[in-house]
């Protein structure tokens, strides 16, 4: 079964904000690393931000200063706060996680569409 559940995408005007959420739905999984990736039409999938269960974060140069990734360990959920959105941010955003149950394994969320347009 797929343990990641995404939400929060939508249509927003340039300069607006959105907040994405990705929850690890089953408590039997331990979180090693989680992150957000995005893919625009005709483009390769790219990493946006990553966070470890210890809170270490990294960002793509294109979003640093505008996006913030965070983790709520109690809720087993990561968030991506996206501010000052630009049309170039448009794409399908995917939650990614390295989780451990019996062994470490990579998982992907279902994807959520983010569209930045006037």
Coordinates of C-alpha atoms in Angstrom, one line a residue:
X1 CA 0.0 0.0 0.0
X2 CA 1.0 3.6 -0.5
X3 CA 1.8 5.3 2.8
X4 CA 2.0 9.0 1.5
X5 CA -1.0 11.2 1.2
X6 CA -0.6 14.7 -0.4
X7 CA -2.9 17.7 -0.3
X8 CA -2.9 21.5 -0.8
X9 CA -2.4 22.1 -4.5
X10 CA -4.5 24.5 -6.5
X11 CA -4.6 27.6 -8.6
X12 CA -3.1 30.8 -7.4
X13 CA -2.1 34.1 -8.8
X14 CA 1.5 35.2 -9.1
X15 CA 2.7 36.5 -5.8
X16 CA 0.3 34.3 -3.9
X17 CA 0.9 31.5 -1.5
X18 CA 0.1 27.8 -1.1
X19 CA 0.8 25.2 1.6
X20 CA 1.3 21.6 0.6
X21 CA 1.1 18.7 3.1
X22 CA 2.3 15.2 2.9
X23 CA 1.4 12.7 5.7
X24 CA 2.8 9.3 6.4
X25 CA -0.4 7.5 6.9
X26 CA 0.8 4.4 8.7
X27 CA 2.5 4.6 12.0
X28 CA 4.6 1.4 11.3
X29 CA 6.9 3.4 9.0
X30 CA 9.8 5.4 10.4
X31 CA 10.9 8.5 8.6
X32 CA 14.4 8.8 7.4
X33 CA 14.2 11.6 4.8
X34 CA 11.3 13.4 3.1
X35 CA 11.1 15.9 0.4
X36 CA 9.2 17.6 -2.4
X37 CA 9.8 17.3 -6.1
X38 CA 8.0 18.9 -9.0
X39 CA 7.6 18.3 -12.7
X40 CA 6.4 20.9 -15.2
X41 CA 5.1 19.9 -18.7
X42 CA 8.1 19.0 -21.0
X43 CA 10.5 19.3 -18.1
X44 CA 12.4 16.7 -16.0
X45 CA 11.3 16.1 -12.4
X46 CA 13.4 18.2 -10.1
X47 CA 14.0 18.3 -6.4
X48 CA 12.5 21.3 -4.6
X49 CA 13.3 20.8 -1.0
X50 CA 14.3 18.0 1.4
X51 CA 14.2 17.5 5.1
X52 CA 15.6 14.8 7.4
X53 CA 13.8 13.6 10.5
X54 CA 16.3 15.6 12.5
X55 CA 15.3 18.8 10.8
X56 CA 18.1 19.3 8.3
X57 CA 16.8 21.1 5.2
X58 CA 18.0 21.9 1.7
X59 CA 16.4 23.8 -1.2
X60 CA 16.7 24.2 -4.9
X61 CA 18.3 27.6 -5.7
X62 CA 15.2 28.6 -7.6
X63 CA 13.0 28.4 -4.5
X64 CA 15.3 29.3 -1.6
X65 CA 14.0 32.3 0.2
X66 CA 10.5 31.8 -1.0
X67 CA 9.7 28.2 0.0
X68 CA 10.0 26.6 3.4
X69 CA 9.9 22.9 4.2
X70 CA 9.1 21.7 7.7
X71 CA 8.2 18.6 9.5
X72 CA 5.8 17.8 12.3
X73 CA 7.1 14.6 13.8
X74 CA 4.0 14.1 16.0
X75 CA 1.7 14.4 13.0
X76 CA 4.1 12.5 10.8
X77 CA 3.6 15.2 8.2
X78 CA 5.8 17.4 6.1
X79 CA 4.8 20.8 4.7
X80 CA 5.9 23.0 1.9
X81 CA 5.0 26.7 2.5
X82 CA 5.3 28.4 -0.9
X83 CA 5.3 32.2 -0.9
X84 CA 5.7 34.7 -3.7
X85 CA 4.7 32.1 -6.2
X86 CA 5.8 32.6 -9.8
X87 CA 4.4 31.1 -13.1
X88 CA 7.7 29.1 -13.3
X89 CA 6.6 27.2 -10.1
X90 CA 3.7 25.6 -12.0
X91 CA 3.8 21.8 -12.1
X92 CA 2.8 18.6 -10.4
X93 CA 4.4 18.4 -6.9
X94 CA 5.2 15.0 -5.6
X95 CA 6.0 14.1 -2.0
X96 CA 8.9 11.7 -1.7
X97 CA 10.0 9.8 1.4
X98 CA 12.7 7.3 2.4
X99 CA 10.9 5.2 5.0
X100 CA 11.8 2.2 7.0
X101 CA 9.4 -0.5 8.1
X102 CA 11.5 -3.7 8.0
X103 CA 13.9 -2.2 5.5
X104 CA 14.5 1.2 4.0
X105 CA 12.4 1.9 0.9
X106 CA 11.6 5.0 -1.2
X107 CA 7.9 6.0 -1.7
X108 CA 6.1 8.6 -3.8
X109 CA 2.9 10.5 -3.2
X110 CA 0.2 10.7 -5.8
X111 CA 1.1 14.2 -6.9
X112 CA -0.8 17.5 -6.5
X113 CA -1.2 20.1 -9.2
X114 CA 0.1 23.7 -8.5
X115 CA -0.8 26.3 -11.1
X116 CA 0.4 29.8 -10.9
X117 CA -1.4 32.0 -13.4
X118 CA -3.2 35.4 -13.6

